[in-house]
JSON list of C-alpha atoms in Angstrom, two decimals:
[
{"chain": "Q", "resi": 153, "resn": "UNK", "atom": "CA", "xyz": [-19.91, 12.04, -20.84]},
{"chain": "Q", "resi": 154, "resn": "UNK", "atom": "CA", "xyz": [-17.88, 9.34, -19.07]},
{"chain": "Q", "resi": 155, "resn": "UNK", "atom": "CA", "xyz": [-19.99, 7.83, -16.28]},
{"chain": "Q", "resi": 156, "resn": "UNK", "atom": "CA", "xyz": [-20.09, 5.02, -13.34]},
{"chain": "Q", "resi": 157, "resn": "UNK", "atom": "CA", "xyz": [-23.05, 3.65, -11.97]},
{"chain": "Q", "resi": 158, "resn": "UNK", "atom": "CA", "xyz": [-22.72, 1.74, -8.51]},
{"chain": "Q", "resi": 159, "resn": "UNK", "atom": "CA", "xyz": [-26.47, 0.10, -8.46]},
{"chain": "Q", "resi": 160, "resn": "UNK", "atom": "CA", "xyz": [-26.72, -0.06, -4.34]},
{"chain": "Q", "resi": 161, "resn": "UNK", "atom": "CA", "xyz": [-26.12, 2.91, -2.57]},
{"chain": "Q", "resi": 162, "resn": "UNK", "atom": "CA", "xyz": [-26.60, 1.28, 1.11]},
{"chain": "Q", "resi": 163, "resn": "UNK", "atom": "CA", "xyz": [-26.20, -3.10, 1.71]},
{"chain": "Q", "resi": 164, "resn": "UNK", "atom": "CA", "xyz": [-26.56, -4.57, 4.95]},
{"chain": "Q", "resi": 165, "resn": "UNK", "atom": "CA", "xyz": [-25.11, -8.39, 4.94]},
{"chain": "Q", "resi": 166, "resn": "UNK", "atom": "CA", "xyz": [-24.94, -10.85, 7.98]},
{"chain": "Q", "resi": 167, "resn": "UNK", "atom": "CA", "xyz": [-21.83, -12.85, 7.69]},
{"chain": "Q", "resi": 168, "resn": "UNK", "atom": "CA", "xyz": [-21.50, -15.71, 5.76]},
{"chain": "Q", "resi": 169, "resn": "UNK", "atom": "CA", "xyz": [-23.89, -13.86, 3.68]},
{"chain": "Q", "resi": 170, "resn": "UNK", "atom": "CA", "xyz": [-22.30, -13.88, -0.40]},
{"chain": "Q", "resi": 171, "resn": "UNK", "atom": "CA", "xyz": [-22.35, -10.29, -1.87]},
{"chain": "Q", "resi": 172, "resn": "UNK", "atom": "CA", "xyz": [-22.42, -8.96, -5.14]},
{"chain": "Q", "resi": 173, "resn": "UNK", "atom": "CA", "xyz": [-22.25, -5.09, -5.96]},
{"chain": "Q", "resi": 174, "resn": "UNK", "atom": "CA", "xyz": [-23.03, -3.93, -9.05]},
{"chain": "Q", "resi": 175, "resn": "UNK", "atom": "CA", "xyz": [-20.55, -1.80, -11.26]},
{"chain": "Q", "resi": 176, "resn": "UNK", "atom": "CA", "xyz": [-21.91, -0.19, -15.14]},
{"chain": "Q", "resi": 177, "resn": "UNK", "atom": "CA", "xyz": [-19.70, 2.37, -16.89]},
{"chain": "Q", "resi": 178, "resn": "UNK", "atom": "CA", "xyz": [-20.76, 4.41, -19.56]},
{"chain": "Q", "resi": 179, "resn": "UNK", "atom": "CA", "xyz": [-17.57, 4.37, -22.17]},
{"chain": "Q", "resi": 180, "resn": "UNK", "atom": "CA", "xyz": [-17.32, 2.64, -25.50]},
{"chain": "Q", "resi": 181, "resn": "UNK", "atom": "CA", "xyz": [-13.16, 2.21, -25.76]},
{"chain": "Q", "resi": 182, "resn": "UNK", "atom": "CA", "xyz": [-11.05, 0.06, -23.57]},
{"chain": "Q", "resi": 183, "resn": "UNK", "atom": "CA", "xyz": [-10.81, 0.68, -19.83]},
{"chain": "Q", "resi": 184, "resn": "UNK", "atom": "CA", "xyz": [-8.91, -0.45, -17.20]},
{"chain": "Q", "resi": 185, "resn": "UNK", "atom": "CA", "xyz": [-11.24, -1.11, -14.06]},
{"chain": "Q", "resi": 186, "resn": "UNK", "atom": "CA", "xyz": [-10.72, -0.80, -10.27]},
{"chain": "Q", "resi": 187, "resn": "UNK", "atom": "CA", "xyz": [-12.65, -1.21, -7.03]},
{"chain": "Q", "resi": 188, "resn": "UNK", "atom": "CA", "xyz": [-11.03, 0.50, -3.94]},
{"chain": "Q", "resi": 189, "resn": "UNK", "atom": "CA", "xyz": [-12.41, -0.09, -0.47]},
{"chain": "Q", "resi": 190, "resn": "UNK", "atom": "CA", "xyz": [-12.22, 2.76, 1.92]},
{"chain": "Q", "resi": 191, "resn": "UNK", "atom": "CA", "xyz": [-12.46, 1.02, 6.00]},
{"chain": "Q", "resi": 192, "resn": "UNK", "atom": "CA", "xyz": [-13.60, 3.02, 8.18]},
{"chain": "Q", "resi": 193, "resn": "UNK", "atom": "CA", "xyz": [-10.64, 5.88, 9.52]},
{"chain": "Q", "resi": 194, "resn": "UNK", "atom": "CA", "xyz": [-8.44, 4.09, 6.96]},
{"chain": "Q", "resi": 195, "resn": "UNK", "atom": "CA", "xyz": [-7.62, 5.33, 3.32]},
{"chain": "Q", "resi": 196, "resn": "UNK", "atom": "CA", "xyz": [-8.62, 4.41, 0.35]},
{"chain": "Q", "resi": 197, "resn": "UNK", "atom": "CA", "xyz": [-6.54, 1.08, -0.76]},
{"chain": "Q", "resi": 198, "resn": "UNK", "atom": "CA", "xyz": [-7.19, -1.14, -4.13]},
{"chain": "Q", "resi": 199, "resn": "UNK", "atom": "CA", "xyz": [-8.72, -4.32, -3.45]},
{"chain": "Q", "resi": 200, "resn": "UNK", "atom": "CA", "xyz": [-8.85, -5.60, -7.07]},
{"chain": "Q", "resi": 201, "resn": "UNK", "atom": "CA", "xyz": [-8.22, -4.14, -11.08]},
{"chain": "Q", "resi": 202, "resn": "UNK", "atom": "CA", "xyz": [-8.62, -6.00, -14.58]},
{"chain": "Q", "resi": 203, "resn": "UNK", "atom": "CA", "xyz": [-6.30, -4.04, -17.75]},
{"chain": "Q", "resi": 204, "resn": "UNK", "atom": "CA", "xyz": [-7.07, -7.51, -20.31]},
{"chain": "Q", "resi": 205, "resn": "UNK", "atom": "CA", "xyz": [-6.77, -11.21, -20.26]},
{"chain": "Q", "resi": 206, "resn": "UNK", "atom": "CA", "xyz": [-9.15, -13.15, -18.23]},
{"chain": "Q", "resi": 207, "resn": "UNK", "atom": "CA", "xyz": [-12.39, -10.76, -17.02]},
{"chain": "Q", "resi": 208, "resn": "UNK", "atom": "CA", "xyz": [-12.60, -12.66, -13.66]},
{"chain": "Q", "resi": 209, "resn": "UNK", "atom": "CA", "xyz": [-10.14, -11.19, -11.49]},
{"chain": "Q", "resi": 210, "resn": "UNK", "atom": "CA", "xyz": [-9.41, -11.96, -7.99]},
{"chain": "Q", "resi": 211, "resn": "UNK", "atom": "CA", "xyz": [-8.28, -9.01, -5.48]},
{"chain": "Q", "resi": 212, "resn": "UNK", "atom": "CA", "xyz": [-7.11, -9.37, -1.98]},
{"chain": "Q", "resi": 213, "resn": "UNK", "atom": "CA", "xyz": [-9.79, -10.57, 1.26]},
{"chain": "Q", "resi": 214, "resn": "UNK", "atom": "CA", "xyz": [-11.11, -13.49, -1.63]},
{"chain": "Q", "resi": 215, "resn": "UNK", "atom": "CA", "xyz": [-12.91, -10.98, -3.29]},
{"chain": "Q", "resi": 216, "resn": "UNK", "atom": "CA", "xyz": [-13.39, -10.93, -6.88]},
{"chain": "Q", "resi": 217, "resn": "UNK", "atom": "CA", "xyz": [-14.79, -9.17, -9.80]},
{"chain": "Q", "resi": 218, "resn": "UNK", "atom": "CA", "xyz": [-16.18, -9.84, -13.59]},
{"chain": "Q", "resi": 219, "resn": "UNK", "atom": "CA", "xyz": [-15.83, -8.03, -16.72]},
{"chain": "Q", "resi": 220, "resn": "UNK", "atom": "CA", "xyz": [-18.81, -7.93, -18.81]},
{"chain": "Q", "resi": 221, "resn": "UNK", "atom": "CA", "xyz": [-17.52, -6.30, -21.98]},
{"chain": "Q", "resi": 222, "resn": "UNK", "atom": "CA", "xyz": [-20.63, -6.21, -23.26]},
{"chain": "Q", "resi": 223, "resn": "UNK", "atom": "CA", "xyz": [-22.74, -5.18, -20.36]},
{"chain": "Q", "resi": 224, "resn": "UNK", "atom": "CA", "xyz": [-20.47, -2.67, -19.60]},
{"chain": "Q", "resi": 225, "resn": "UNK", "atom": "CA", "xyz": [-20.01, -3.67, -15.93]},
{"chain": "Q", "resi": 226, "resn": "UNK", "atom": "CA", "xyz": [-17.34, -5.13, -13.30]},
{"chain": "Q", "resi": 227, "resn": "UNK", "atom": "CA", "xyz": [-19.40, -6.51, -10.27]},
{"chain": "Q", "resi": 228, "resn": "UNK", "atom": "CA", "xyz": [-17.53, -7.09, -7.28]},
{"chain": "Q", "resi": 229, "resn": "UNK", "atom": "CA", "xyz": [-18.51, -10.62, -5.42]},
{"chain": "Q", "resi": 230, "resn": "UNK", "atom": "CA", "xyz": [-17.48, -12.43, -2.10]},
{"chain": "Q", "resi": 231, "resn": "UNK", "atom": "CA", "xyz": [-18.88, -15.52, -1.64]},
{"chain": "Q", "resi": 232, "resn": "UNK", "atom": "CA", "xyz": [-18.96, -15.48, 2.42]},
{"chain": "Q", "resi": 233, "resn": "UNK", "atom": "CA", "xyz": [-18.62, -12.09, 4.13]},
{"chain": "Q", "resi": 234, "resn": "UNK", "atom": "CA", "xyz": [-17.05, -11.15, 7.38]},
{"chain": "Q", "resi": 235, "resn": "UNK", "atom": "CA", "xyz": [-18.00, -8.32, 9.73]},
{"chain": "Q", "resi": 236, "resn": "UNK", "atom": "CA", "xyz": [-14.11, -6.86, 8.76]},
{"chain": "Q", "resi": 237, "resn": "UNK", "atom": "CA", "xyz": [-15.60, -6.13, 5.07]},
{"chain": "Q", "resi": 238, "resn": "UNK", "atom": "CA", "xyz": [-17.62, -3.60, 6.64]},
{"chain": "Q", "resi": 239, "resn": "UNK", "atom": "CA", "xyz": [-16.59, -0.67, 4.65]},
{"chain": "Q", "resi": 240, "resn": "UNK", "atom": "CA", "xyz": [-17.35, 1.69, 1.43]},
{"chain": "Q", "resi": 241, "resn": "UNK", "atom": "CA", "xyz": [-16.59, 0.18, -1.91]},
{"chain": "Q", "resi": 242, "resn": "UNK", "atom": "CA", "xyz": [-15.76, 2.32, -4.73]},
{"chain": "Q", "resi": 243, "resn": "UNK", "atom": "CA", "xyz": [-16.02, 1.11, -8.31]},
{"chain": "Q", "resi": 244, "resn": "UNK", "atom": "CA", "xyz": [-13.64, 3.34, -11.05]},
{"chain": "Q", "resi": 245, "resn": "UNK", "atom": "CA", "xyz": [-12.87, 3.64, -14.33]},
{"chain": "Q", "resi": 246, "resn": "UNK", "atom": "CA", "xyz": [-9.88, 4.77, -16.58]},
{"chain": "Q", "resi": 247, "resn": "UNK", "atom": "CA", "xyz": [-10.72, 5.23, -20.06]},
{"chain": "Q", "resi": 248, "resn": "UNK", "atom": "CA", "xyz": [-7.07, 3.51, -21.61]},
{"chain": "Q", "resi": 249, "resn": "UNK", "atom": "CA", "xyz": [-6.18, 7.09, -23.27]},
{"chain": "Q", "resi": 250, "resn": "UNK", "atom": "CA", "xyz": [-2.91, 7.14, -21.66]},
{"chain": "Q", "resi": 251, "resn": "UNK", "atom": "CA", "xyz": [-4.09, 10.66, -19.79]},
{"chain": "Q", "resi": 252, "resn": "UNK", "atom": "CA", "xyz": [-4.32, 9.06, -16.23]},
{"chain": "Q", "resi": 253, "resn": "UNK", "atom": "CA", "xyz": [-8.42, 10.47, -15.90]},
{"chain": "Q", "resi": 254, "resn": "UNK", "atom": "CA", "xyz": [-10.32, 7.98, -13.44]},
{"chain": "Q", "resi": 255, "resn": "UNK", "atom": "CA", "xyz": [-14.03, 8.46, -12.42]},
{"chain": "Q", "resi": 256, "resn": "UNK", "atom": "CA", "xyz": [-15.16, 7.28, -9.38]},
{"chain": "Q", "resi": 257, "resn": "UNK", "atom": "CA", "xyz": [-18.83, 5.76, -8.97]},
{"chain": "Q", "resi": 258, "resn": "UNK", "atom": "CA", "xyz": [-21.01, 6.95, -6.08]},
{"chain": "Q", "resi": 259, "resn": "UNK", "atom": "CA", "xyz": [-20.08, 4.38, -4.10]},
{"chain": "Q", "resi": 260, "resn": "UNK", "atom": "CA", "xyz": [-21.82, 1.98, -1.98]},
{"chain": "Q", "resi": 261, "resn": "UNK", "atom": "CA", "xyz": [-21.63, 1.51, 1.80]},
{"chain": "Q", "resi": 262, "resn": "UNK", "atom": "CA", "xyz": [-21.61, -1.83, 3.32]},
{"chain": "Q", "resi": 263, "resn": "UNK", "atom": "CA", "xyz": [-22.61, -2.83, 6.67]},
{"chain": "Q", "resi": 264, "resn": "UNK", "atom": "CA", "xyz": [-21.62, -6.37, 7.74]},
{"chain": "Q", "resi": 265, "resn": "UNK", "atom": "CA", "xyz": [-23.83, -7.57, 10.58]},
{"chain": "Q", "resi": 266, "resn": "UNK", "atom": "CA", "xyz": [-21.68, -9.94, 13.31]},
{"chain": "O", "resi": 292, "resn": "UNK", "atom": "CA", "xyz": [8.35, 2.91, 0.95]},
{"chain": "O", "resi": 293, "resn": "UNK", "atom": "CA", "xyz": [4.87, 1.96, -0.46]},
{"chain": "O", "resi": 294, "resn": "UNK", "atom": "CA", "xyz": [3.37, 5.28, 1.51]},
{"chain": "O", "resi": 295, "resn": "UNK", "atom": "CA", "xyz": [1.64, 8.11, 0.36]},
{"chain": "O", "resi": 296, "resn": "UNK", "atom": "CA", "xyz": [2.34, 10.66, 2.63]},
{"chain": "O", "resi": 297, "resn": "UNK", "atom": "CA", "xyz": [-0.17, 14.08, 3.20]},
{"chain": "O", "resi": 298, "resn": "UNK", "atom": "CA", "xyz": [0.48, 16.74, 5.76]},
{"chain": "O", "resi": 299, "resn": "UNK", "atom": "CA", "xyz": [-1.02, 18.16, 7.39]},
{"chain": "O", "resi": 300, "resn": "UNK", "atom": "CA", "xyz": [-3.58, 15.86, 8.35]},
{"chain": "O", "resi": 301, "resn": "UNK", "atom": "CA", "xyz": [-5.79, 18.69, 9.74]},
{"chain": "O", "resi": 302, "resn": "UNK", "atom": "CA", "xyz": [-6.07, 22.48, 8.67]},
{"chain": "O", "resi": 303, "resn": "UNK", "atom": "CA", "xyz": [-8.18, 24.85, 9.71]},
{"chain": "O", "resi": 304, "resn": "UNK", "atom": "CA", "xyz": [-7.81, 28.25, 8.09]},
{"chain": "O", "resi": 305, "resn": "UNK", "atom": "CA", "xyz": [-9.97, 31.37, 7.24]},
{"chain": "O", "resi": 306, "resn": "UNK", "atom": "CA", "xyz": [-11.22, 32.70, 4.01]},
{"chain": "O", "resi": 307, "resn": "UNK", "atom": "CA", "xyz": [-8.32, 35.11, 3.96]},
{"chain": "O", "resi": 308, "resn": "UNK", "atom": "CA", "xyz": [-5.66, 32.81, 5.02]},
{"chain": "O", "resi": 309, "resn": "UNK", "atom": "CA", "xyz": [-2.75, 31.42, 2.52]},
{"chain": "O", "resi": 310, "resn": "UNK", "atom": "CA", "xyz": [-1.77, 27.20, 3.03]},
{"chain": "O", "resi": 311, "resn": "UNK", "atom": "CA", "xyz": [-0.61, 24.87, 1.61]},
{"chain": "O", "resi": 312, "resn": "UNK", "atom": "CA", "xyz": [-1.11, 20.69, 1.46]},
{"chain": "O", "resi": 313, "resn": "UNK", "atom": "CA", "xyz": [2.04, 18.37, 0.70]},
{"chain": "O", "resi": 314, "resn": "UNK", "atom": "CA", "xyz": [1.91, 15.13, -0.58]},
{"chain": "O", "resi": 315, "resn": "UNK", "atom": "CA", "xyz": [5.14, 12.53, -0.89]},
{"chain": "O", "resi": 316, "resn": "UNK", "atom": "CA", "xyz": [5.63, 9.77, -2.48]},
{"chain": "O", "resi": 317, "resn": "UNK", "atom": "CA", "xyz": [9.05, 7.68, -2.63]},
{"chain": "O", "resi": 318, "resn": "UNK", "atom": "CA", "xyz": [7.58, 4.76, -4.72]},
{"chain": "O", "resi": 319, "resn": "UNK", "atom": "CA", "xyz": [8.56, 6.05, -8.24]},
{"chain": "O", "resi": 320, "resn": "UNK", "atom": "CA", "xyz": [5.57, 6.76, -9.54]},
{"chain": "O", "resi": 321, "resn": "UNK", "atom": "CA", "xyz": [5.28, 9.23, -12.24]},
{"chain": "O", "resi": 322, "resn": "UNK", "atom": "CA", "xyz": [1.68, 10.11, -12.24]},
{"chain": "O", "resi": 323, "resn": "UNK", "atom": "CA", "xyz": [0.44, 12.31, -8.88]},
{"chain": "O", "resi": 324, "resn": "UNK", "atom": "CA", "xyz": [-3.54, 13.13, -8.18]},
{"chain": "O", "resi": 325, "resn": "UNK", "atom": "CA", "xyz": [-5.31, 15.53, -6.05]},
{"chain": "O", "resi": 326, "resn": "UNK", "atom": "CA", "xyz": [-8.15, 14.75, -5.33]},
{"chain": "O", "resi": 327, "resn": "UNK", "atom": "CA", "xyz": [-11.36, 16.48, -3.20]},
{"chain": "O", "resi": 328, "resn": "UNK", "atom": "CA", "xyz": [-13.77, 14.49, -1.49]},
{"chain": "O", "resi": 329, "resn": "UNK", "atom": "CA", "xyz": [-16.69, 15.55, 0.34]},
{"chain": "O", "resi": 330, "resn": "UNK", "atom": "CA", "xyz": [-18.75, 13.16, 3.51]},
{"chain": "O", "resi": 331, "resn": "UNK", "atom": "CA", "xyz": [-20.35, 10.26, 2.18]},
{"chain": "O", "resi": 332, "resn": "UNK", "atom": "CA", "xyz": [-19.05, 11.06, -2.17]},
{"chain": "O", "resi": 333, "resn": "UNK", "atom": "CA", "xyz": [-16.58, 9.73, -4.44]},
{"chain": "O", "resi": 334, "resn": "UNK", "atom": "CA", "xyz": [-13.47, 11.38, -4.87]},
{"chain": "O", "resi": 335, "resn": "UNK", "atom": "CA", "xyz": [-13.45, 14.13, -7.60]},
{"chain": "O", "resi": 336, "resn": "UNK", "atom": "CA", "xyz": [-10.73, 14.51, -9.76]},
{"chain": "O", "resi": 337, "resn": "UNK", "atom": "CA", "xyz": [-8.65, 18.19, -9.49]},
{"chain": "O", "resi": 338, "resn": "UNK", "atom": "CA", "xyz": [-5.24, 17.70, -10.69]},
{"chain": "O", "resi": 339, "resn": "UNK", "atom": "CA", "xyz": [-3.16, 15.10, -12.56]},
{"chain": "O", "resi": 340, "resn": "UNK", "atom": "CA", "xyz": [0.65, 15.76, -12.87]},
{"chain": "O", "resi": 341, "resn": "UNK", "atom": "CA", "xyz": [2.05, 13.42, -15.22]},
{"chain": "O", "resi": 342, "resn": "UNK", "atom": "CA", "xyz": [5.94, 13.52, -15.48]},
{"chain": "O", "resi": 343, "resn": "UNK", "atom": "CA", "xyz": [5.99, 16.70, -13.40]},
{"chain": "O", "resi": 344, "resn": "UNK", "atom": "CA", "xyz": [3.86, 17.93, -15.59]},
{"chain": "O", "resi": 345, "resn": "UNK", "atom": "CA", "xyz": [0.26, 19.42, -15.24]},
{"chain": "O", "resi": 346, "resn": "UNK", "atom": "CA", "xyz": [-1.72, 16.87, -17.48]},
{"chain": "O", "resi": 347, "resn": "UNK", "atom": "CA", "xyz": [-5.48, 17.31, -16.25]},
{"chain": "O", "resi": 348, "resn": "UNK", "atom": "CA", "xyz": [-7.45, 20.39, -14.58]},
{"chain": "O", "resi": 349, "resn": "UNK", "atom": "CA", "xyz": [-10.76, 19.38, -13.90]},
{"chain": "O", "resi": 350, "resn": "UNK", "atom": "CA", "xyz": [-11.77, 23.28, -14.10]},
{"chain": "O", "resi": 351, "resn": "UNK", "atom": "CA", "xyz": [-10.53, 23.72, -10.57]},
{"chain": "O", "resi": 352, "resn": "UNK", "atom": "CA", "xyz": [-11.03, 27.65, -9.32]},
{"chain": "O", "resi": 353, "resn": "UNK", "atom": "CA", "xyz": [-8.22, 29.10, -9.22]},
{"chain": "O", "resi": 354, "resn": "UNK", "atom": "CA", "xyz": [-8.07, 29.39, -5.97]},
{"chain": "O", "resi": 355, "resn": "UNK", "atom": "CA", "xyz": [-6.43, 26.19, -5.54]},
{"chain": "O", "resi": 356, "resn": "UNK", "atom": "CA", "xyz": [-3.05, 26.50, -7.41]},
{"chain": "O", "resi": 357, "resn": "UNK", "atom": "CA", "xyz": [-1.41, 22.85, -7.44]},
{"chain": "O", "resi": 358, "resn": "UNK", "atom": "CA", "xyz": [2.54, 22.32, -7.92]},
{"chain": "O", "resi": 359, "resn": "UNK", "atom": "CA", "xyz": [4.81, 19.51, -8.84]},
{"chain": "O", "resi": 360, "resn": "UNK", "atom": "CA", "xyz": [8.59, 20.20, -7.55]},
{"chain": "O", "resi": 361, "resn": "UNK", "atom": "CA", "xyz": [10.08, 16.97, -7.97]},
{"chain": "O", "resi": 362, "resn": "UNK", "atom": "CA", "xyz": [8.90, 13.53, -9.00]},
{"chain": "O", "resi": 363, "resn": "UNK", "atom": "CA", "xyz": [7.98, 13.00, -5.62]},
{"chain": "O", "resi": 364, "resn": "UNK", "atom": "CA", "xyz": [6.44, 15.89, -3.91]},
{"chain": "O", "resi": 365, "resn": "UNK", "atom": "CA", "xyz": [3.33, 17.49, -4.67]},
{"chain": "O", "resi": 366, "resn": "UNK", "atom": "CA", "xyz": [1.41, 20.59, -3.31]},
{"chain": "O", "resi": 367, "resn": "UNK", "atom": "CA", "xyz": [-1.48, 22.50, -3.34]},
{"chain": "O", "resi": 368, "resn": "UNK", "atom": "CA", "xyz": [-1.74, 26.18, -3.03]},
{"chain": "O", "resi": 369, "resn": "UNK", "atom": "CA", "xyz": [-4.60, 27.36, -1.16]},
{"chain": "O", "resi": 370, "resn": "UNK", "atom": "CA", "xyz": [-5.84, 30.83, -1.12]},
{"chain": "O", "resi": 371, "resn": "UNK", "atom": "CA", "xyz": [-8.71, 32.91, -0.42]},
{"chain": "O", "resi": 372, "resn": "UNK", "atom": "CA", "xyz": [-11.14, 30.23, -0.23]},
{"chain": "O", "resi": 373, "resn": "UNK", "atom": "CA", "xyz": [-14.61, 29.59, 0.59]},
{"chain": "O", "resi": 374, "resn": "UNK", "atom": "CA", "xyz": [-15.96, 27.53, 3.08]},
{"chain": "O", "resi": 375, "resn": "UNK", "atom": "CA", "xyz": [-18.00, 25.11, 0.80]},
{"chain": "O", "resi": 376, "resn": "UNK", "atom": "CA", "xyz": [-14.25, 24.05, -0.13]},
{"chain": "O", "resi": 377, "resn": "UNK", "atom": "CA", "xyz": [-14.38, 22.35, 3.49]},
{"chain": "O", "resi": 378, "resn": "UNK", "atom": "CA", "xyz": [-14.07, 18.29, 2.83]},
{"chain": "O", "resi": 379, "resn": "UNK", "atom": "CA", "xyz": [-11.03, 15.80, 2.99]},
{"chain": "O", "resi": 380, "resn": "UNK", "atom": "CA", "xyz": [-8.09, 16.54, 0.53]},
{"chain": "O", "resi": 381, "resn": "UNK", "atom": "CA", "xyz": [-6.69, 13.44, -1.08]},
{"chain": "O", "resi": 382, "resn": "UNK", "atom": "CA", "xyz": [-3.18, 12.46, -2.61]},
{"chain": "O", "resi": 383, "resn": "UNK", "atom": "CA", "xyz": [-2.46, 9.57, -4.92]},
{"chain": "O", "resi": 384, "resn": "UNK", "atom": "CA", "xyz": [0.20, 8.16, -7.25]},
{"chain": "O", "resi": 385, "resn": "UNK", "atom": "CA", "xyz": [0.33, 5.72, -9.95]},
{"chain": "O", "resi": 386, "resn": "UNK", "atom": "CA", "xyz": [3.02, 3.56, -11.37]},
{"chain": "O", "resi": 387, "resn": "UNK", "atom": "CA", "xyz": [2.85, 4.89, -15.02]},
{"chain": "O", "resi": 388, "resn": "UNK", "atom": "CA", "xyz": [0.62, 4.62, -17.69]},
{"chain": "O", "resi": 389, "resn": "UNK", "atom": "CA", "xyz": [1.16, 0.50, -18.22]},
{"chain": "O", "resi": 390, "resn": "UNK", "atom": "CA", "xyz": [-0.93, 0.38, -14.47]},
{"chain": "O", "resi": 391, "resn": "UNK", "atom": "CA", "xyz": [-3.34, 3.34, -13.53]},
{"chain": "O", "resi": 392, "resn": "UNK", "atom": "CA", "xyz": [-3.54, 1.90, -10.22]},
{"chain": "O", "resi": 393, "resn": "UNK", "atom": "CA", "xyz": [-3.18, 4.18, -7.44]},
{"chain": "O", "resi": 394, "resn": "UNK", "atom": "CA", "xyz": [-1.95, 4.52, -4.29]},
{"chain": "O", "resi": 395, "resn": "UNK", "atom": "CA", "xyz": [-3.67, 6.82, -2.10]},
{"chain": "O", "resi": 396, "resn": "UNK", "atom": "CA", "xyz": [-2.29, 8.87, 1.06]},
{"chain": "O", "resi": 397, "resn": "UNK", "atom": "CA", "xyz": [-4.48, 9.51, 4.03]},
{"chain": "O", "resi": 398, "resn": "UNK", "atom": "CA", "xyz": [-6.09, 12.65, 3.20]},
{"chain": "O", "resi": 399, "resn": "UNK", "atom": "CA", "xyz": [-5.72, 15.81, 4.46]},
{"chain": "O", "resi": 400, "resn": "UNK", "atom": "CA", "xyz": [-8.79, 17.27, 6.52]},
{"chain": "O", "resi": 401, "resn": "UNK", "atom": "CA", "xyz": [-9.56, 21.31, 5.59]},
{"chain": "O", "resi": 402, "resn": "UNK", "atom": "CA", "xyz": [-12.34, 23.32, 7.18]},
{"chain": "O", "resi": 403, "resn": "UNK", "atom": "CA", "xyz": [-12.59, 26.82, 6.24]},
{"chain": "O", "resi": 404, "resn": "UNK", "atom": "CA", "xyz": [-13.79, 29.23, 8.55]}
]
């Protein structure tokens, strides 16, 4: 079955601090690959996506991510956090079947310390 | 408009009760999600209406019935349901299916009594 690992379920970060969150999917054809960001008593909103072409993508806030074709994964990264990226980051996955399906990974909640 | 729009953004009703949730969407999109997330999960899939069309059911109890009038309005149908169905009711759209991005509304918050 179609899967997506988020590897920290919990990350506290002072600023400045970089961050990396890992992202592993468990699909063997192409995907197209999001993380959304959910702040808190706001809605979900995309903060970056790779469909082909270069696997280091850039997303709004300076964060970006890297496709590892053969690792499976997109990790998100920001090299210097602030205390606004407090927030829950989702990673998800669309298998590239044309049928619209996304899974969502667990999740992981991140706590930015001013 | 670049707005996903959910009312209401707070139900209560009782097991016995019939609602409903809306969900609008002026951007053009042609791809419309429901999805049901609980505190502190993901979002799990429900529905997917692809050009109007029911596309996906994620084996959803019937007690939800979803409905796609127009291009730009979906609903769910709720009846009889149980209060482990409590959690935050979310709408998205996408584009097409050249960008599976999606826009997400606010969510609409059900507690069943």
């Amino acid at each position: 079955a179609q899967s997506v690992s988020q590897h920290n379920h919990h990350v506290i970060l002072s600023e400045a601090a970089s961050l990396e969150l890992g992202c592993n999917y468990s699909y063997g054809g192409t995907v197209n690959l999001f993380w959304y960001v959910q702040y808190p008593g706001q809605h979900l909103q995309l903060l970056l996506k790779y469909f082909s072409g270069d696997p280091l993508v850039k997303g709004i806030k300076g964060f970006e991510a890297e496709f590892i074709k053969s690792k499976f994964s997109f990790n998100l990264r920001k090299p210097s956090v602030q205390w606004s990226d407090t927030a829950e980051y989702f990673c998800a996955v669309t298998p590239n079947t044309g049928g619209f399906k996304t899974i969502f990974g667990a999740g992981t909640r991140l706590f930015v310390k001013a | 408009d670049t707005e996903v729009t959910q009312t209401p953004k707070h139900l209560v009703m009782g097991m016995t009760n019939k609602k409903s949730l809306k969900c609008e969407q002026h951007m053009g999109h042609r791809a419309m999600y429901w999805y049901k997330q609980k505190a502190k999960k993901p979002p799990e899939l429900m529905f997917v209406y692809s050009y109007e069309k029911l596309s996906i059911n994620e084996s959803v109890p019937s007690r939800f019935s979803p409905e796609c009038p127009n291009s730009s309005l979906l609903n769910l149908h709720l009846h009889a349901l149980q209060p482990e169905d409590s959690a935050l009711y979310l709408c998205a759209s996408c584009p097409s299916a050249d960008s599976y991005e999606q826009y997400f509304g606010p969510g609409t918050r059900l507690t069943v009594t």
